[in-house]
Short mmCIF file of C-alpha atoms in Angstrom, two decimals:
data_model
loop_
_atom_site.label_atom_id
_atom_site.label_comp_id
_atom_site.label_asym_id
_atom_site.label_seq_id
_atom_site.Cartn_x
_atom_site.Cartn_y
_atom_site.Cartn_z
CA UNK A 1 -7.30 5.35 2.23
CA UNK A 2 -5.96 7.69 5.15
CA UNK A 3 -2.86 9.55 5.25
CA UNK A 4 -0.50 7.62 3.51
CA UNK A 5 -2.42 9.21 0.42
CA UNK A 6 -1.29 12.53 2.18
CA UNK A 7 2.18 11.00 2.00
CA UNK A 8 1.65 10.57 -1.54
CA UNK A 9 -0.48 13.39 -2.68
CA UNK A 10 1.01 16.37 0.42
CA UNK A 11 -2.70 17.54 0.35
CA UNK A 12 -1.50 20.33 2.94
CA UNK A 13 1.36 21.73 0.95
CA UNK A 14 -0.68 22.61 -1.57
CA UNK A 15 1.04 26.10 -2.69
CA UNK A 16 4.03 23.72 -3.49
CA UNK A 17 7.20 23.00 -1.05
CA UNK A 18 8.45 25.62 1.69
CA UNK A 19 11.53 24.43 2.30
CA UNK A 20 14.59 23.14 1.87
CA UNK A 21 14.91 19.03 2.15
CA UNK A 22 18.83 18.45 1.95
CA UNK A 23 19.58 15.33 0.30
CA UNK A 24 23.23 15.82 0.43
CA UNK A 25 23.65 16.50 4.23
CA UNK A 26 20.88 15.45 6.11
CA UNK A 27 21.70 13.52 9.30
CA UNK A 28 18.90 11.54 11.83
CA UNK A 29 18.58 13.46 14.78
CA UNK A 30 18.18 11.47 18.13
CA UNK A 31 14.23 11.09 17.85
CA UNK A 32 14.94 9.39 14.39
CA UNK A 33 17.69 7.18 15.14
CA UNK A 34 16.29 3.88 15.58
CA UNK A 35 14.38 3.66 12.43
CA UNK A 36 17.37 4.98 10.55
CA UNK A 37 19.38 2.58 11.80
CA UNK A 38 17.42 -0.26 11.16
CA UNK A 39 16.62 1.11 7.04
CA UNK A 40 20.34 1.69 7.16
CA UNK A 41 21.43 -2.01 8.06
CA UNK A 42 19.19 -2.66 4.51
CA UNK A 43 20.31 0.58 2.36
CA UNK A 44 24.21 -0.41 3.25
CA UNK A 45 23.62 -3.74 1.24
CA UNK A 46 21.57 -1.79 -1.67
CA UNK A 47 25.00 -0.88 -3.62
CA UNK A 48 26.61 -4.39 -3.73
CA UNK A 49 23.67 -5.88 -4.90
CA UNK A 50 23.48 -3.11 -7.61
CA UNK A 51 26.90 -3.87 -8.35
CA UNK A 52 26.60 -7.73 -8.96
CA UNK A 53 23.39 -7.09 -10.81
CA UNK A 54 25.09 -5.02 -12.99
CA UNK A 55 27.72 -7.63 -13.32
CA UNK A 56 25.84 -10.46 -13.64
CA UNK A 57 26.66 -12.05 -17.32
CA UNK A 58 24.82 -15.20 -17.45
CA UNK A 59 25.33 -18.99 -18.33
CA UNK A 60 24.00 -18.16 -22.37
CA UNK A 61 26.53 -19.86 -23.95
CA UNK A 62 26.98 -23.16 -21.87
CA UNK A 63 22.79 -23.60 -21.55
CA UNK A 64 23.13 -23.46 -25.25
CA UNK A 65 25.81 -25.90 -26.00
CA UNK A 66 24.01 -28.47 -23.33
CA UNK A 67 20.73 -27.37 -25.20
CA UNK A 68 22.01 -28.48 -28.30
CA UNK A 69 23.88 -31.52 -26.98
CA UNK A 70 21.54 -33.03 -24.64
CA UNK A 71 23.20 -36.72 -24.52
CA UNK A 72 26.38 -35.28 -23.44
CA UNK A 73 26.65 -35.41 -19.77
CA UNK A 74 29.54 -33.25 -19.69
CA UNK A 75 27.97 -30.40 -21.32
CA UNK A 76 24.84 -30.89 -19.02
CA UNK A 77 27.08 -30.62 -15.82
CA UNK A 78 29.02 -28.14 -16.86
CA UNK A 79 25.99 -26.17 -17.70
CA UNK A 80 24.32 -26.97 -14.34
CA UNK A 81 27.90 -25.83 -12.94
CA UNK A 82 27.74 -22.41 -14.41
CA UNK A 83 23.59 -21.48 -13.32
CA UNK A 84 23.97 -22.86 -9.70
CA UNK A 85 26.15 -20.06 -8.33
CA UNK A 86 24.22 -17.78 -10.66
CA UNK A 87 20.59 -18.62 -8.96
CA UNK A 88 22.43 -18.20 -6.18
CA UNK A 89 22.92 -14.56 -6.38
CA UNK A 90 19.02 -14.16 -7.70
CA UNK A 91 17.68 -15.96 -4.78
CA UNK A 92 20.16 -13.59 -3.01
CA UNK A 93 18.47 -10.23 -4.86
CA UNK A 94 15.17 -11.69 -4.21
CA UNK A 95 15.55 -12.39 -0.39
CA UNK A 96 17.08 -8.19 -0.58
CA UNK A 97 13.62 -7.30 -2.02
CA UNK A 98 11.66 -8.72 1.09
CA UNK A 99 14.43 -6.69 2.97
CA UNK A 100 13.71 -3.41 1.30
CA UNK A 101 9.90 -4.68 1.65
CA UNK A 102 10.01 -4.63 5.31
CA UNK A 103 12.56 -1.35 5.93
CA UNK A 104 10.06 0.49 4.10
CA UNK A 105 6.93 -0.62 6.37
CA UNK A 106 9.03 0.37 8.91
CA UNK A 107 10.30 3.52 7.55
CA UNK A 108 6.54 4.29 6.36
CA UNK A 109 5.06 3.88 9.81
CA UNK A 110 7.41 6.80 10.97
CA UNK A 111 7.24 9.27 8.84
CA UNK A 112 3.48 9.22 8.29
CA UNK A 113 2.94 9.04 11.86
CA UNK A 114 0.09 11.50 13.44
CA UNK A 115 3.11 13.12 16.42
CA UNK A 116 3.91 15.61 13.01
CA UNK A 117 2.02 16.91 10.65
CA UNK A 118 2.91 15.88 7.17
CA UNK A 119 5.44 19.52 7.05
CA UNK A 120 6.65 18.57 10.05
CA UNK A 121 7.52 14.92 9.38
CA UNK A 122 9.24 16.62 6.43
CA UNK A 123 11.04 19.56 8.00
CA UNK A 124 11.95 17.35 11.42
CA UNK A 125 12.86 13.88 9.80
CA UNK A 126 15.04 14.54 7.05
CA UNK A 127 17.06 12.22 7.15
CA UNK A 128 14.22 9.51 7.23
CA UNK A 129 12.61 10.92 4.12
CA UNK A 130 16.00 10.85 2.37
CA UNK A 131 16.10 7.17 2.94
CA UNK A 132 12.76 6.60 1.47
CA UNK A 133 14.51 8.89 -1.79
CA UNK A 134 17.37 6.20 -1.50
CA UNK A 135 14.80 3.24 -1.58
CA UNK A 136 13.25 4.45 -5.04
CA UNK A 137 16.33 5.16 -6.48
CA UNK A 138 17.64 1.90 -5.71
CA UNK A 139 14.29 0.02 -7.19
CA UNK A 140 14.41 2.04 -10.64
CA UNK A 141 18.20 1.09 -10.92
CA UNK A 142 17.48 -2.38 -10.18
CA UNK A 143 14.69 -2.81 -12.63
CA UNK A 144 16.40 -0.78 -15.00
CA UNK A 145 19.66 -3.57 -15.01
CA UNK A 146 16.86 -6.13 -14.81
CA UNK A 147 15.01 -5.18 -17.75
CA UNK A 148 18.14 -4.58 -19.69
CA UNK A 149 19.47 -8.28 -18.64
CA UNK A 150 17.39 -11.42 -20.65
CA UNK A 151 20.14 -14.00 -18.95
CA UNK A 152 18.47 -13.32 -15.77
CA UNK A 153 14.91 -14.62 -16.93
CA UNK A 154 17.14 -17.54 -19.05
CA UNK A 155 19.29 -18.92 -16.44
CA UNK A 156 16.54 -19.09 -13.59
CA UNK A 157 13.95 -20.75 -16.50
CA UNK A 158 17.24 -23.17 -17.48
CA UNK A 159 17.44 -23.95 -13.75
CA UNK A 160 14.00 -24.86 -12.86
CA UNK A 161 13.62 -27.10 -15.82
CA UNK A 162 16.91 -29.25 -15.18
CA UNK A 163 15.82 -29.20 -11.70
CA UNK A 164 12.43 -30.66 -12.71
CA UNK A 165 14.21 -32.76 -14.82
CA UNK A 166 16.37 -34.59 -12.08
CA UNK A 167 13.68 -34.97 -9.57
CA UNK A 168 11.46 -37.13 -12.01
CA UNK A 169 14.48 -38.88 -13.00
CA UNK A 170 15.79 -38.79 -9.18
CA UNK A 171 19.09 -37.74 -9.56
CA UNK A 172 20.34 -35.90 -6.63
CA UNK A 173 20.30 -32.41 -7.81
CA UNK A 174 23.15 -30.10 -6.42
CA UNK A 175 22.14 -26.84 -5.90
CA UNK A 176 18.33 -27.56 -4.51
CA UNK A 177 19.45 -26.84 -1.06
CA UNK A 178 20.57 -23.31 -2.28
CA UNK A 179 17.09 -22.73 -4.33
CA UNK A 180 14.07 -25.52 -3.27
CA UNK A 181 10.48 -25.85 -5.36
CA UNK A 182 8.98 -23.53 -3.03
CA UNK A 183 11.58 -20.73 -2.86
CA UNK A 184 11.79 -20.98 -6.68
CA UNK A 185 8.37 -20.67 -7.28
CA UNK A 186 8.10 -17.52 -5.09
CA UNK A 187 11.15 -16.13 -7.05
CA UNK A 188 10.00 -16.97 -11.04
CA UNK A 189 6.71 -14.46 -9.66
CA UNK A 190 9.30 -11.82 -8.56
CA UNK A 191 11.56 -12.18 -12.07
CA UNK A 192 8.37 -12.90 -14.33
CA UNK A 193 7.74 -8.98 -13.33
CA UNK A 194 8.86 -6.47 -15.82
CA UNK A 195 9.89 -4.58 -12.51
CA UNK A 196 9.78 -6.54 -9.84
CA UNK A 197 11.39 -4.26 -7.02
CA UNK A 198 8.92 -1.56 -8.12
CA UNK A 199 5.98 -4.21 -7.68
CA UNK A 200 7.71 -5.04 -4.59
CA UNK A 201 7.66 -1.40 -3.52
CA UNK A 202 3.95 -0.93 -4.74
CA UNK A 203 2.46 -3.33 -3.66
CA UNK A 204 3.57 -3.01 -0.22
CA UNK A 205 3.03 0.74 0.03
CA UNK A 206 -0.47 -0.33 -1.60
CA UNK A 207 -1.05 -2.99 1.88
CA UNK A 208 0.30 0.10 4.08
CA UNK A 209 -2.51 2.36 3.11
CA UNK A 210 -5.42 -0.24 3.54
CA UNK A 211 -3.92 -1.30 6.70
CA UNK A 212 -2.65 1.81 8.37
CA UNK A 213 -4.53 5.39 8.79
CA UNK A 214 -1.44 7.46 8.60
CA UNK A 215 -0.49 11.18 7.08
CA UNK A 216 2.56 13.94 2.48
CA UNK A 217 6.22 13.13 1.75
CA UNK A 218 5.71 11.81 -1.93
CA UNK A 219 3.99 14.81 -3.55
CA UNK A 220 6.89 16.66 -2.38
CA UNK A 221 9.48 14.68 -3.36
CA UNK A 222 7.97 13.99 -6.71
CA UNK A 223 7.90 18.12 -7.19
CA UNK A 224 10.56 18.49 -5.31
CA UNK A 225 13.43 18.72 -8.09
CA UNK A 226 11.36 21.31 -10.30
CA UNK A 227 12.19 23.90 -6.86
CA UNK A 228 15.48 23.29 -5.81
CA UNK A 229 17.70 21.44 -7.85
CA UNK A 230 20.04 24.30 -8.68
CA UNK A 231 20.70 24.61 -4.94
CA UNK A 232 22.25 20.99 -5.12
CA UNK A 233 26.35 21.36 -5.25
CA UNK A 234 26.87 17.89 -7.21
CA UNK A 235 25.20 16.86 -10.53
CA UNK A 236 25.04 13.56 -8.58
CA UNK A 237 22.67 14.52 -6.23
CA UNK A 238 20.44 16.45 -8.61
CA UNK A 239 20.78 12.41 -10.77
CA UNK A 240 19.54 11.39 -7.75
CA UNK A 241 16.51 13.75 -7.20
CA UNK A 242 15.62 13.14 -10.94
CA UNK A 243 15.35 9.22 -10.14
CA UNK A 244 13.64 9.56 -6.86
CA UNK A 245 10.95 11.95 -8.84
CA UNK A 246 10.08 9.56 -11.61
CA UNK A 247 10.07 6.90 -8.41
CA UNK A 248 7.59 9.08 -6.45
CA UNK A 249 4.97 9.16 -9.63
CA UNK A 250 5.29 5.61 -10.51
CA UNK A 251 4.75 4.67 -6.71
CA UNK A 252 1.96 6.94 -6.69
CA UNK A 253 0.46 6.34 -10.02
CA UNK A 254 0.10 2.94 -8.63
CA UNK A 255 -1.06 3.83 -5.00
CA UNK A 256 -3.46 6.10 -5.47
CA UNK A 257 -6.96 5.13 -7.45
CA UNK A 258 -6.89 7.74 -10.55
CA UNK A 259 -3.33 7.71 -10.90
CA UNK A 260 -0.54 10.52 -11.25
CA UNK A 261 -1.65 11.94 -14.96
CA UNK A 262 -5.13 12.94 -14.11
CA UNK A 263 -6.69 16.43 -13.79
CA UNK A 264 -6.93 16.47 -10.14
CA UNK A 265 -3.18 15.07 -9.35
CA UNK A 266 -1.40 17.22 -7.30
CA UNK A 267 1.73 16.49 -8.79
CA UNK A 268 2.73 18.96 -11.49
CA UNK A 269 3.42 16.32 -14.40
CA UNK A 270 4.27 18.97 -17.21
CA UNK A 271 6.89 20.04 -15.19
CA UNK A 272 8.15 16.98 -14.16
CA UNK A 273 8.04 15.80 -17.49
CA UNK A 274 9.62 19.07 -19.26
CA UNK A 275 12.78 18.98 -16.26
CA UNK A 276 13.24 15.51 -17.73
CA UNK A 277 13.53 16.24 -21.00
CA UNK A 278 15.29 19.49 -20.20
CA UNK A 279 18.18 16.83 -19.25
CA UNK A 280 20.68 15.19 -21.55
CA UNK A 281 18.62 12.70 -23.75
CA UNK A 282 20.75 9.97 -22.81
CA UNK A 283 20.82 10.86 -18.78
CA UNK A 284 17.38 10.26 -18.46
CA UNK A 285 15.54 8.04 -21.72
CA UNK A 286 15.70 5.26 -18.98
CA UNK A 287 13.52 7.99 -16.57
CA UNK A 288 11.35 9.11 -19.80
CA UNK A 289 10.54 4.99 -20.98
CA UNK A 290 9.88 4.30 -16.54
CA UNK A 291 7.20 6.85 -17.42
CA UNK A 292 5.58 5.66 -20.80
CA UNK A 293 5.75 1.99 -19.82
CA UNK A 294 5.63 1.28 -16.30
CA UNK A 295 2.73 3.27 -15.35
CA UNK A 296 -0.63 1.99 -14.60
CA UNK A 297 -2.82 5.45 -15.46
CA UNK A 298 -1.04 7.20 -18.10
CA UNK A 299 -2.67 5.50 -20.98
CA UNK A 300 -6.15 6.12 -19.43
CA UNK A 301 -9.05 8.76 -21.02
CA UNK A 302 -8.48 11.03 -17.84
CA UNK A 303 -4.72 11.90 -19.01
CA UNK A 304 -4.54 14.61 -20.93
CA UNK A 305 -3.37 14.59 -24.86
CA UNK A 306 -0.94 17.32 -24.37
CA UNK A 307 0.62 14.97 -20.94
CA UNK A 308 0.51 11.91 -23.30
CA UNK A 309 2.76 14.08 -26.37
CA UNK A 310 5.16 14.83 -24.41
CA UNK A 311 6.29 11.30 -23.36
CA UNK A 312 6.08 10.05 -26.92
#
């Protein structure tokens, strides 16, 4: 699989991390400038859309009444009223995820690049492999307001059905333009996902390994909080490295073909299990339940029992 795997596994920094990676003041230098700028046009957007997801209330109770009442055209147009701006904002989320998609390619190519070695990449580009800590972050917030949000899967299902609906009846259907058959199609595969930015994020770091022969940023990160967090001045930023941890063994568990719980993984998974739990129970049960149930090895023979009792 090349060095990407290094990216995920840090095969060379074996003996654990060397130095410090600071999350709280890194800034790109000149020779990383034009990649950070172009992730940073992307990143800028990442809050607001966290912020309307986490707003985002749903058309329940008018899909219901026009459910319920489905000869009453006022009930069906007021319904269609309320989920047209809402797909709106989904196809907007959606279109961020192809975004994010190709920032990280982008953001990938450089720091795996064979000018540094993998410490290098890591001691020189600090500021690039904070914004791949900002990108996982961001996905397990999204799919943690996702998974936490049934309107989202209701709406867009009450939309595609009333849309079906008026083109067999041919009714001119306001609101296609925003969200056509194709485009919605593409988007009820994105929201069918449990965690669709993290199968965004997979399954594009999963095409940048078989495509690219590259070189260990994720090993580090995902170990990274068990070093240094008490060297962090905000409880913030050590949030943050908690998040971008659990990110860094999900994207890895999925990457990489036995997975982040077996024998031979280089990342330390007692630890990174024990710092969790270490933590205020309800600071990080949304990190612990990323881990039991959004994993692809952890239920396999190769994990260990002891690994597998301490995420029950």
């Amino acid at each position: 699989m090349g060095n990407l795997l290094k990216v995920l596994t840090c095969t060379d920094l074996e003996q654990g991390p060397n130095f410090f990676l600071d999350f709280e003041n890194a800034q790109p230098t000149e020779a990383e400038k034009e990649v950070w700028d172009q992730v940073n046009v992307v990143l800028k957007d990442a809050r607001g859309i966290l912020d309307d997801l986490q707003s985002y209330k749903g058309a329940g109770e008018a899909i219901r009444e026009a459910i319920q009442h489905p000869n009453d055209e006022n009930l069906q147009e007021k319904a269609w009223g309320a989920v047209v701006p809402l797909v709106g904002k989904l196809k907007k989320f959606y279109e961020f995820s192809l975004r994010l998609e190709a920032a990280l390619h982008g953001l990938l190519g450089a720091l795996t690049s064979t000018r540094y070695t993998p410490t290098q990449h890591l001691e020189r580009e600090q500021a690039l492999a904070k914004q791949f800590a900002e990108i996982l972050h961001f996905t397990l917030r999204f799919d943690e307001l996702k998974m936490t949000n049934p309107a989202i899967q209701n709406d867009f299902s009450y939309y595609r059905r009333t849309l079906n609906r008026m083109r067999i009846n041919n009714v001119p259907a306001e609101g296609e333009n925003e969200v056509n058959n194709e485009l919605a199609n593409r988007m009820s595969l994105f929201y069918a996902e449990a965690t669709p930015m993290l199968k965004t994020l997979s399954d594009a770091t999963t095409k940048f390994v078989s495509e690219v022969s590259t070189n260990p940023l994720g090993f580090y990160l995902a170990n990274y909080p068990l070093e240094y967090r008490s060297r962090f001045a905000s409880e913030e930023t050590a949030s943050f490295c908690l998040r971008v941890m659990v990110g860094v063994i999900i994207l890895y568990d999925y990457v990489h073909p036995v997975g982040a719980f077996a024998k031979g993984s280089k990342i330390d998974m007692r630890g990174c299990i024990k710092v969790l739990r270490d933590q205020p129970r309800n600071s990080v049960e949304g990190l612990l339940n990323a881990l039991r149930y959004t994993t692809k090895h952890l239920n396999d023979e190769s994990t260990s029992k002891n690994i597998k009792a301490m995420l029950q």
